[in-house]
PDB file of C-alpha atoms in Angstrom:
ATOM      1  CA  MET A   1      22.538  -8.033   4.530  1.00 54.00           C
ATOM      2  CA  ASN A   2      20.144 -10.709   3.272  1.00 75.00           C
ATOM      3  CA  ALA A   3      16.609  -9.589   2.432  1.00 80.00           C
ATOM      4  CA  PRO A   4      14.084 -10.727   5.058  1.00 91.00           C
ATOM      5  CA  THR A   5      11.277 -13.167   4.270  1.00 95.00           C
ATOM      6  CA  ALA A   6       7.675 -12.589   5.335  1.00 96.00           C
ATOM      7  CA  HIS A   7       4.841 -15.084   5.549  1.00 97.00           C
ATOM      8  CA  CYS A   8       1.367 -13.601   5.222  1.00 97.00           C
ATOM      9  CA  ALA A   9      -2.322 -14.432   5.508  1.00 98.00           C
ATOM     10  CA  ALA A  10      -5.234 -12.472   4.036  1.00 97.00           C
ATOM     11  CA  ASP A  11      -8.852 -12.593   5.112  1.00 95.00           C
ATOM     12  CA  ALA A  12     -12.023 -11.797   3.180  1.00 92.00           C
ATOM     13  CA  ALA A  13     -12.509  -8.465   4.980  1.00 92.00           C
ATOM     14  CA  GLY A  14      -9.195  -7.055   3.723  1.00 93.00           C
ATOM     15  CA  THR A  15      -6.936  -7.572   6.730  1.00 96.00           C
ATOM     16  CA  VAL A  16      -3.469  -8.945   5.940  1.00 98.00           C
ATOM     17  CA  VAL A  17      -1.154 -10.307   8.660  1.00 98.00           C
ATOM     18  CA  PHE A  18       2.601 -10.420   8.000  1.00 97.00           C
ATOM     19  CA  GLU A  19       5.150 -12.389   9.995  1.00 96.00           C
ATOM     20  CA  LEU A  20       8.876 -12.111   9.392  1.00 94.00           C
ATOM     21  CA  ALA A  21      10.782 -15.380   9.334  1.00 90.00           C
ATOM     22  CA  GLY A  22      13.737 -15.795  11.674  1.00 68.00           C
ATOM     23  CA  ALA A  23      14.532 -14.285  15.040  1.00 51.00           C
ATOM     24  CA  PRO A  24      12.954 -10.961  16.085  1.00 52.00           C
ATOM     25  CA  GLY A  25      15.166  -7.917  15.965  1.00 54.00           C
ATOM     26  CA  ASP A  26      16.056  -5.440  18.686  1.00 49.00           C
ATOM     27  CA  PRO A  27      12.753  -4.183  20.225  1.00 49.00           C
ATOM     28  CA  ALA A  28      14.292  -0.726  20.623  1.00 46.00           C
ATOM     29  CA  ALA A  29      14.969  -0.442  16.882  1.00 53.00           C
ATOM     30  CA  ALA A  30      11.319   0.449  16.016  1.00 59.00           C
ATOM     31  CA  SER A  31      11.298  -2.092  13.219  1.00 87.00           C
ATOM     32  CA  GLU A  32       8.507  -1.595  10.650  1.00 92.00           C
ATOM     33  CA  LEU A  33       7.051  -2.936   7.448  1.00 94.00           C
ATOM     34  CA  VAL A  34       6.436  -0.106   4.998  1.00 95.00           C
ATOM     35  CA  LEU A  35       3.989  -0.326   2.078  1.00 97.00           C
ATOM     36  CA  ARG A  36       4.723   2.025  -0.844  1.00 96.00           C
ATOM     37  CA  ARG A  37       2.385   2.420  -3.791  1.00 97.00           C
ATOM     38  CA  ARG A  38       4.169   2.314  -7.123  1.00 96.00           C
ATOM     39  CA  GLY A  39       4.098   5.672  -8.840  1.00 94.00           C
ATOM     40  CA  GLY A  40       2.711   7.360  -5.727  1.00 91.00           C
ATOM     41  CA  ARG A  41       3.971  10.792  -4.696  1.00 89.00           C
ATOM     42  CA  THR A  42       1.744  11.769  -1.762  1.00 93.00           C
ATOM     43  CA  PRO A  43       1.905  10.904   1.951  1.00 93.00           C
ATOM     44  CA  ALA A  44      -1.116   8.613   1.441  1.00 93.00           C
ATOM     45  CA  ASP A  45       1.018   6.446  -0.856  1.00 96.00           C
ATOM     46  CA  GLU A  46       3.072   5.164   2.093  1.00 96.00           C
ATOM     47  CA  VAL A  47       1.668   3.120   4.974  1.00 96.00           C
ATOM     48  CA  ARG A  48       3.843   2.097   7.933  1.00 94.00           C
ATOM     49  CA  LEU A  49       3.081  -1.006  10.020  1.00 96.00           C
ATOM     50  CA  ARG A  50       4.825  -1.397  13.374  1.00 93.00           C
ATOM     51  CA  LEU A  51       6.344  -4.831  13.913  1.00 94.00           C
ATOM     52  CA  THR A  52       5.591  -6.354  17.293  1.00 93.00           C
ATOM     53  CA  GLY A  53       8.228  -9.027  17.534  1.00 89.00           C
ATOM     54  CA  ARG A  54       7.996 -10.507  14.046  1.00 91.00           C
ATOM     55  CA  ARG A  55       4.334  -9.657  13.408  1.00 95.00           C
ATOM     56  CA  ALA A  56       2.672  -6.706  11.635  1.00 96.00           C
ATOM     57  CA  VAL A  57      -1.012  -6.286  10.806  1.00 98.00           C
ATOM     58  CA  LEU A  58      -2.547  -4.327   7.945  1.00 98.00           C
ATOM     59  CA  ASP A  59      -6.083  -3.775   9.215  1.00 97.00           C
ATOM     60  CA  HIS A  60      -8.997  -3.815   6.777  1.00 95.00           C
ATOM     61  CA  ALA A  61      -9.939  -0.311   7.933  1.00 94.00           C
ATOM     62  CA  THR A  62      -6.557   1.146   6.880  1.00 96.00           C
ATOM     63  CA  PRO A  63      -7.176   2.921   3.554  1.00 95.00           C
ATOM     64  CA  LEU A  64      -5.088   1.840   0.569  1.00 96.00           C
ATOM     65  CA  ALA A  65      -5.564   3.328  -2.887  1.00 96.00           C
ATOM     66  CA  GLU A  66      -5.993   0.998  -5.840  1.00 97.00           C
ATOM     67  CA  GLY A  67      -2.666  -0.112  -7.269  1.00 97.00           C
ATOM     68  CA  ARG A  68       0.398  -2.218  -6.547  1.00 97.00           C
ATOM     69  CA  TRP A  69       2.120  -1.737  -3.198  1.00 98.00           C
ATOM     70  CA  ASP A  70       5.723  -2.792  -2.633  1.00 97.00           C
ATOM     71  CA  ILE A  71       6.627  -4.031   0.852  1.00 95.00           C
ATOM     72  CA  VAL A  72       9.954  -3.204   2.504  1.00 94.00           C
ATOM     73  CA  HIS A  73      11.413  -3.843   5.946  1.00 92.00           C
ATOM     74  CA  VAL A  74      12.767  -0.807   7.812  1.00 88.00           C
ATOM     75  CA  ALA A  75      15.055  -1.939  10.614  1.00 80.00           C
ATOM     76  CA  GLY A  76      15.182   1.328  12.597  1.00 71.00           C
ATOM     77  CA  HIS A  77      14.985   5.127  12.562  1.00 62.00           C
ATOM     78  CA  GLY A  78      18.240   5.447  10.616  1.00 61.00           C
ATOM     79  CA  ASP A  79      17.047   3.109   7.852  1.00 65.00           C
ATOM     80  CA  ARG A  80      15.022   5.276   5.446  1.00 68.00           C
ATOM     81  CA  GLU A  81      14.742   3.120   2.332  1.00 76.00           C
ATOM     82  CA  GLY A  82      14.600  -0.308   3.949  1.00 82.00           C
ATOM     83  CA  GLN A  83      15.060  -3.691   2.323  1.00 90.00           C
ATOM     84  CA  PRO A  84      12.690  -5.452  -0.082  1.00 92.00           C
ATOM     85  CA  VAL A  85      10.870  -8.350   1.541  1.00 95.00           C
ATOM     86  CA  ARG A  86      10.903 -11.799  -0.028  1.00 96.00           C
ATOM     87  CA  PRO A  87       7.647 -13.787  -0.126  1.00 96.00           C
ATOM     88  CA  GLY A  88       7.252 -16.741   2.209  1.00 96.00           C
ATOM     89  CA  THR A  89       4.066 -18.767   2.473  1.00 97.00           C
ATOM     90  CA  ARG A  90       0.921 -16.899   1.419  1.00 97.00           C
ATOM     91  CA  ASP A  91      -2.403 -18.051   2.863  1.00 97.00           C
ATOM     92  CA  VAL A  92      -5.050 -16.517   0.596  1.00 97.00           C
ATOM     93  CA  ARG A  93      -7.719 -19.229   0.834  1.00 96.00           C
ATOM     94  CA  ALA A  94     -10.226 -16.801   2.355  1.00 95.00           C
ATOM     95  CA  LEU A  95     -10.210 -14.761  -0.870  1.00 95.00           C
ATOM     96  CA  VAL A  96     -11.590 -17.561  -3.071  1.00 93.00           C
ATOM     97  CA  ASP A  97     -15.297 -17.258  -4.008  1.00 87.00           C
ATOM     98  CA  ARG A  98     -15.591 -14.158  -1.874  1.00 89.00           C
ATOM     99  CA  VAL A  99     -18.891 -12.253  -1.640  1.00 91.00           C
ATOM    100  CA  PRO A 100     -18.301  -8.621  -0.629  1.00 92.00           C
ATOM    101  CA  GLY A 101     -20.386  -6.814   1.954  1.00 87.00           C
ATOM    102  CA  GLU A 102     -21.807  -3.296   1.917  1.00 88.00           C
ATOM    103  CA  GLY A 103     -19.757  -0.348   0.723  1.00 89.00           C
ATOM    104  CA  PRO A 104     -16.904  -0.183  -1.789  1.00 93.00           C
ATOM    105  CA  VAL A 105     -15.525  -3.495  -3.020  1.00 95.00           C
ATOM    106  CA  THR A 106     -12.006  -3.701  -1.588  1.00 95.00           C
ATOM    107  CA  VAL A 107      -9.624  -6.520  -2.511  1.00 96.00           C
ATOM    108  CA  ARG A 108      -6.053  -7.027  -1.265  1.00 97.00           C
ATOM    109  CA  VAL A 109      -4.005  -9.894  -2.661  1.00 97.00           C
ATOM    110  CA  PRO A 110      -0.379 -10.469  -1.528  1.00 98.00           C
ATOM    111  CA  TYR A 111       1.725 -11.832  -4.381  1.00 97.00           C
ATOM    112  CA  PRO A 112       5.330 -12.501  -5.476  1.00 97.00           C
ATOM    113  CA  THR A 113       6.744 -10.134  -8.072  1.00 96.00           C
ATOM    114  CA  ALA A 114       8.687 -11.366 -11.096  1.00 94.00           C
ATOM    115  CA  ASP A 115      11.979 -10.395  -9.426  1.00 94.00           C
ATOM    116  CA  GLY A 116      11.218 -12.240  -6.186  1.00 95.00           C
ATOM    117  CA  ARG A 117       9.791  -9.571  -3.882  1.00 96.00           C
ATOM    118  CA  LEU A 118       6.592  -9.521  -1.833  1.00 97.00           C
ATOM    119  CA  ALA A 119       3.949  -7.015  -2.933  1.00 98.00           C
ATOM    120  CA  LEU A 120       0.258  -6.317  -2.451  1.00 98.00           C
ATOM    121  CA  ARG A 121      -2.285  -5.830  -5.243  1.00 98.00           C
ATOM    122  CA  CYS A 122      -5.184  -3.651  -4.149  1.00 97.00           C
ATOM    123  CA  TRP A 123      -8.505  -2.838  -5.847  1.00 97.00           C
ATOM    124  CA  VAL A 124     -11.064  -0.325  -4.587  1.00 97.00           C
ATOM    125  CA  ARG A 125     -14.214  -0.104  -6.715  1.00 96.00           C
ATOM    126  CA  ALA A 126     -17.674   1.339  -6.077  1.00 95.00           C
ATOM    127  CA  PRO A 127     -19.780   0.186  -7.787  1.00 95.00           C
ATOM    128  CA  HIS A 128     -18.108  -2.937  -9.164  1.00 97.00           C
ATOM    129  CA  ALA A 129     -19.136  -5.284 -12.012  1.00 97.00           C
ATOM    130  CA  GLU A 130     -17.672  -8.733 -11.345  1.00 97.00           C
ATOM    131  CA  ALA A 131     -17.295 -10.817 -14.506  1.00 97.00           C
ATOM    132  CA  GLY A 132     -18.206 -14.470 -14.093  1.00 96.00           C
ATOM    133  CA  ALA A 133     -18.709 -17.252 -16.609  1.00 96.00           C
ATOM    134  CA  ILE A 134     -17.977 -16.474 -20.263  1.00 98.00           C
ATOM    135  CA  HIS A 135     -19.701 -18.624 -22.915  1.00 98.00           C
ATOM    136  CA  LEU A 136     -18.316 -18.639 -26.467  1.00 98.00           C
ATOM    137  CA  ALA A 137     -20.512 -19.621 -29.430  1.00 96.00           C
ATOM    138  CA  ASP A 138     -21.566 -18.437 -32.900  1.00 94.00           C
ATOM    139  CA  GLY A 139     -18.930 -15.724 -33.156  1.00 96.00           C
ATOM    140  CA  ALA A 140     -19.968 -14.043 -29.914  1.00 98.00           C
ATOM    141  CA  MET A 141     -19.209 -13.992 -26.199  1.00 98.00           C
ATOM    142  CA  THR A 142     -21.910 -14.148 -23.539  1.00 98.00           C
ATOM    143  CA  VAL A 143     -20.843 -12.760 -20.172  1.00 98.00           C
ATOM    144  CA  ARG A 144     -22.598 -13.412 -16.888  1.00 97.00           C
ATOM    145  CA  GLY A 145     -21.704 -11.498 -13.763  1.00 97.00           C
ATOM    146  CA  VAL A 146     -22.814  -9.676 -10.637  1.00 97.00           C
ATOM    147  CA  LEU A 147     -23.059  -5.931 -10.109  1.00 96.00           C
ATOM    148  CA  TYR A 148     -22.217  -4.730  -6.573  1.00 96.00           C
ATOM    149  CA  GLY A 149     -23.198  -1.304  -5.294  1.00 93.00           C
ATOM    150  CA  ALA A 150     -25.953  -0.804  -7.896  1.00 91.00           C
ATOM    151  CA  GLU A 151     -28.765  -2.698  -9.618  1.00 89.00           C
ATOM    152  CA  PRO A 152     -29.172  -3.245 -13.367  1.00 90.00           C
ATOM    153  CA  GLY A 153     -32.257  -1.301 -14.434  1.00 89.00           C
ATOM    154  CA  HIS A 154     -34.127   0.067 -17.426  1.00 90.00           C
ATOM    155  CA  GLY A 155     -31.862   0.726 -20.391  1.00 92.00           C
ATOM    156  CA  ALA A 156     -28.872  -1.207 -18.973  1.00 95.00           C
ATOM    157  CA  THR A 157     -26.189  -1.790 -21.603  1.00 97.00           C
ATOM    158  CA  ALA A 158     -22.692  -3.175 -21.954  1.00 97.00           C
ATOM    159  CA  GLU A 159     -20.207  -1.016 -23.821  1.00 97.00           C
ATOM    160  CA  ALA A 160     -17.033  -1.988 -25.668  1.00 98.00           C
ATOM    161  CA  ARG A 161     -14.504   0.837 -25.991  1.00 97.00           C
ATOM    162  CA  LEU A 162     -11.546   0.598 -28.300  1.00 95.00           C
ATOM    163  CA  GLY A 163      -8.394   1.394 -26.363  1.00 76.00           C
ATOM    164  CA  VAL A 164      -6.270   4.051 -28.045  1.00 57.00           C
ATOM    165  CA  GLY A 165      -2.533   3.383 -27.924  1.00 47.00           C
ATOM    166  CA  PRO A 166       0.335   5.888 -28.360  1.00 41.00           C
ATOM    167  CA  ARG A 167       0.489   5.198 -32.114  1.00 42.00           C
ATOM    168  CA  GLU A 168      -3.207   6.003 -32.446  1.00 41.00           C
ATOM    169  CA  SER A 169      -3.311   9.170 -30.347  1.00 41.00           C
ATOM    170  CA  GLY A 170      -5.055  11.056 -33.141  1.00 41.00           C
ATOM    171  CA  THR A 171      -7.672   8.364 -33.648  1.00 45.00           C
ATOM    172  CA  ALA A 172     -11.249   9.043 -32.588  1.00 48.00           C
ATOM    173  CA  SER A 173     -12.493   6.616 -29.948  1.00 77.00           C
ATOM    174  CA  ARG A 174     -14.914   3.914 -31.052  1.00 93.00           C
ATOM    175  CA  THR A 175     -17.636   2.353 -28.920  1.00 96.00           C
ATOM    176  CA  HIS A 176     -20.342  -0.264 -29.369  1.00 97.00           C
ATOM    177  CA  ARG A 177     -23.231  -1.078 -27.035  1.00 97.00           C
ATOM    178  CA  VAL A 178     -25.368  -4.181 -26.539  1.00 97.00           C
ATOM    179  CA  PRO A 179     -28.369  -4.656 -24.204  1.00 97.00           C
ATOM    180  CA  VAL A 180     -27.981  -6.152 -20.739  1.00 97.00           C
ATOM    181  CA  THR A 181     -30.454  -8.478 -19.060  1.00 95.00           C
ATOM    182  CA  GLY A 182     -30.645  -7.932 -15.305  1.00 86.00           C
ATOM    183  CA  GLY A 183     -31.683 -10.367 -12.611  1.00 77.00           C
ATOM    184  CA  ALA A 184     -32.134 -10.592  -8.878  1.00 79.00           C
ATOM    185  CA  GLY A 185     -29.270  -9.647  -6.595  1.00 86.00           C
ATOM    186  CA  GLY A 186     -27.413  -7.648  -9.229  1.00 93.00           C
ATOM    187  CA  ASP A 187     -27.016 -10.531 -11.712  1.00 95.00           C
ATOM    188  CA  PHE A 188     -26.491  -9.462 -15.320  1.00 96.00           C
ATOM    189  CA  THR A 189     -25.979 -11.091 -18.728  1.00 97.00           C
ATOM    190  CA  PHE A 190     -25.091  -9.742 -22.150  1.00 98.00           C
ATOM    191  CA  THR A 191     -23.980 -11.105 -25.512  1.00 98.00           C
ATOM    192  CA  LEU A 192     -21.425  -9.260 -27.629  1.00 98.00           C
ATOM    193  CA  PRO A 193     -20.969 -10.342 -31.296  1.00 98.00           C
ATOM    194  CA  TYR A 194     -17.350 -10.002 -32.377  1.00 98.00           C
ATOM    195  CA  ALA A 195     -18.331  -8.874 -35.878  1.00 97.00           C
ATOM    196  CA  THR A 196     -19.726  -5.679 -34.337  1.00 95.00           C
ATOM    197  CA  LEU A 197     -16.202  -4.740 -33.263  1.00 97.00           C
ATOM    198  CA  ALA A 198     -14.591  -5.780 -36.548  1.00 96.00           C
ATOM    199  CA  GLU A 199     -16.768  -3.642 -38.819  1.00 93.00           C
ATOM    200  CA  ARG A 200     -13.592  -1.958 -40.064  1.00 93.00           C
ATOM    201  CA  PRO A 201     -10.517  -3.820 -41.361  1.00 93.00           C
ATOM    202  CA  VAL A 202      -8.378  -5.226 -38.528  1.00 95.00           C
ATOM    203  CA  THR A 203      -4.817  -4.368 -39.547  1.00 94.00           C
ATOM    204  CA  SER A 204      -3.194  -4.471 -36.101  1.00 95.00           C
ATOM    205  CA  ARG A 205      -4.067  -5.663 -32.606  1.00 95.00           C
ATOM    206  CA  GLN A 206      -7.093  -3.978 -31.041  1.00 96.00           C
ATOM    207  CA  LEU A 207      -8.036  -4.139 -27.350  1.00 97.00           C
ATOM    208  CA  TRP A 208     -11.667  -3.356 -26.557  1.00 97.00           C
ATOM    209  CA  ASP A 209     -12.333  -2.564 -22.887  1.00 97.00           C
ATOM    210  CA  LEU A 210     -15.711  -3.683 -21.530  1.00 98.00           C
ATOM    211  CA  TRP A 211     -17.935  -1.534 -19.330  1.00 98.00           C
ATOM    212  CA  LEU A 212     -21.401  -1.883 -17.813  1.00 97.00           C
ATOM    213  CA  LEU A 213     -23.908   0.979 -17.768  1.00 97.00           C
ATOM    214  CA  PRO A 214     -26.408  -0.142 -15.079  1.00 95.00           C
ATOM    215  CA  ARG A 215     -29.296   1.943 -16.429  1.00 92.00           C
ATOM    216  CA  HIS A 216     -30.029   4.698 -18.917  1.00 90.00           C
ATOM    217  CA  GLY A 217     -27.890   7.742 -18.108  1.00 89.00           C
ATOM    218  CA  ALA A 218     -25.822   5.994 -15.416  1.00 91.00           C
ATOM    219  CA  SER A 219     -22.041   6.215 -15.205  1.00 94.00           C
ATOM    220  CA  ALA A 220     -20.121   3.310 -16.708  1.00 96.00           C
ATOM    221  CA  VAL A 221     -18.682   0.612 -14.426  1.00 97.00           C
ATOM    222  CA  ARG A 222     -15.552  -1.295 -15.482  1.00 97.00           C
ATOM    223  CA  LEU A 223     -16.001  -5.056 -15.888  1.00 98.00           C
ATOM    224  CA  ALA A 224     -13.315  -7.004 -14.028  1.00 98.00           C
ATOM    225  CA  ARG A 225     -12.756 -10.217 -12.135  1.00 97.00           C
ATOM    226  CA  ILE A 226     -11.132  -9.497  -8.795  1.00 97.00           C
ATOM    227  CA  LEU A 227     -13.037 -11.446  -6.129  1.00 96.00           C
ATOM    228  CA  ASP A 228     -10.540 -14.256  -5.647  1.00 95.00           C
ATOM    229  CA  ASP A 229      -6.805 -14.817  -5.128  1.00 95.00           C
ATOM    230  CA  VAL A 230      -5.560 -14.197  -8.708  1.00 95.00           C
ATOM    231  CA  TRP A 231      -3.574 -10.944  -8.823  1.00 95.00           C
ATOM    232  CA  ASP A 232      -2.867 -10.936 -12.590  1.00 94.00           C
ATOM    233  CA  ARG A 233      -5.147 -12.776 -15.031  1.00 94.00           C
ATOM    234  CA  GLY A 234      -3.355 -11.488 -18.118  1.00 88.00           C
ATOM    235  CA  ASN A 235      -1.484 -14.706 -18.911  1.00 83.00           C
ATOM    236  CA  VAL A 236      -3.543 -17.133 -16.807  1.00 88.00           C
ATOM    237  CA  TYR A 237      -7.051 -17.028 -18.282  1.00 91.00           C
ATOM    238  CA  VAL A 238      -6.689 -17.843 -21.983  1.00 93.00           C
ATOM    239  CA  TYR A 239      -9.794 -18.291 -24.142  1.00 96.00           C
ATOM    240  CA  PRO A 240     -10.032 -19.862 -27.620  1.00 96.00           C
ATOM    241  CA  ALA A 241     -10.134 -17.390 -30.496  1.00 96.00           C
ATOM    242  CA  HIS A 242     -12.915 -17.113 -33.047  1.00 97.00           C
ATOM    243  CA  ARG A 243     -11.577 -16.989 -36.620  1.00 96.00           C
ATOM    244  CA  ALA A 244     -13.391 -14.923 -39.229  1.00 95.00           C
ATOM    245  CA  ASP A 245     -12.498 -13.527 -42.652  1.00 92.00           C
ATOM    246  CA  GLY A 246      -9.403 -11.445 -41.943  1.00 94.00           C
ATOM    247  CA  TRP A 247      -9.428 -11.358 -38.152  1.00 97.00           C
ATOM    248  CA  LEU A 248      -9.348 -13.327 -34.900  1.00 97.00           C
ATOM    249  CA  ALA A 249     -11.249 -12.432 -31.727  1.00 98.00           C
ATOM    250  CA  ALA A 250     -11.095 -13.674 -28.143  1.00 98.00           C
ATOM    251  CA  PRO A 251     -11.923 -12.478 -24.615  1.00 98.00           C
ATOM    252  CA  CYS A 252      -8.927 -11.678 -22.433  1.00 97.00           C
ATOM    253  CA  TYR A 253      -7.993  -9.960 -19.189  1.00 97.00           C
ATOM    254  CA  SER A 254      -5.577  -7.106 -18.664  1.00 95.00           C
ATOM    255  CA  GLY A 255      -2.805  -7.236 -16.092  1.00 92.00           C
ATOM    256  CA  ASP A 256      -5.213  -5.393 -13.775  1.00 94.00           C
ATOM    257  CA  ASN A 257      -7.878  -8.129 -14.229  1.00 97.00           C
ATOM    258  CA  ASN A 258     -10.139  -5.931 -16.367  1.00 97.00           C
ATOM    259  CA  LEU A 259     -12.146  -7.789 -19.027  1.00 98.00           C
ATOM    260  CA  ARG A 260     -11.397  -7.068 -22.685  1.00 97.00           C
ATOM    261  CA  VAL A 261     -11.874  -8.363 -26.215  1.00 98.00           C
ATOM    262  CA  ARG A 262      -8.724  -8.802 -28.301  1.00 97.00           C
ATOM    263  CA  LEU A 263      -8.864  -8.523 -32.098  1.00 97.00           C
ATOM    264  CA  ASP A 264      -5.902  -9.556 -34.251  1.00 97.00           C
ATOM    265  CA  PRO A 265      -5.337  -9.762 -37.994  1.00 96.00           C
ATOM    266  CA  ALA A 266      -5.882 -13.349 -39.149  1.00 92.00           C
ATOM    267  CA  ASP A 267      -2.357 -13.634 -40.574  1.00 76.00           C
TER     268      ASP A 267
END
């Protein structure tokens, strides 16, 4: 049986409407679209959407945990696993330049996987530090952004944390902090000199995760860029590298759209 194709449209509130291409199936078959979170093992990691004719609606009020959700079509009660759904047209224009409302920042972006299936990338963050423009000059990066769900206050800092990989499991974590300037409406700015991160010899790739501490003693908030229609910035947003004596440095994004600094040996 050929895998079905679904067109979809997402709005800024988090509702996603799916419509299967082709003729509707048997109304008595209780056809559904099922969303399954990758790596999930609890009942909350599966959400079932009843198809009315060819149409199914994921309402913005339906809770989805942060992660990647695969979408399958279940044709009836005897079909447990279902079939993967192929992506049709995706209308995600409403997600561009989005300004979130009150409460947790929730983002849902339908996207095509590398092997040709339809999936949904979901973020749920409260508070959330949205990275904006990044200016590169004089061996440093200046980041401007907006903090949602909190306000930058006295003692606000940005923190770079060296990610520890499996080969470095015995390595003590390293962090560096720089001051943050806050503005109206949650605006923030900070400048991070690369040399601060490269105080020790750079002999292999280092990935420094960036966090925002809104005020003295506050919990850290991950810096990310998620308020648009880009589901994976890892290979899309590429910044020029700064070359120094023995190392290269550049901002980058992870596959989850979290902001980082990448250090590499110069050779």
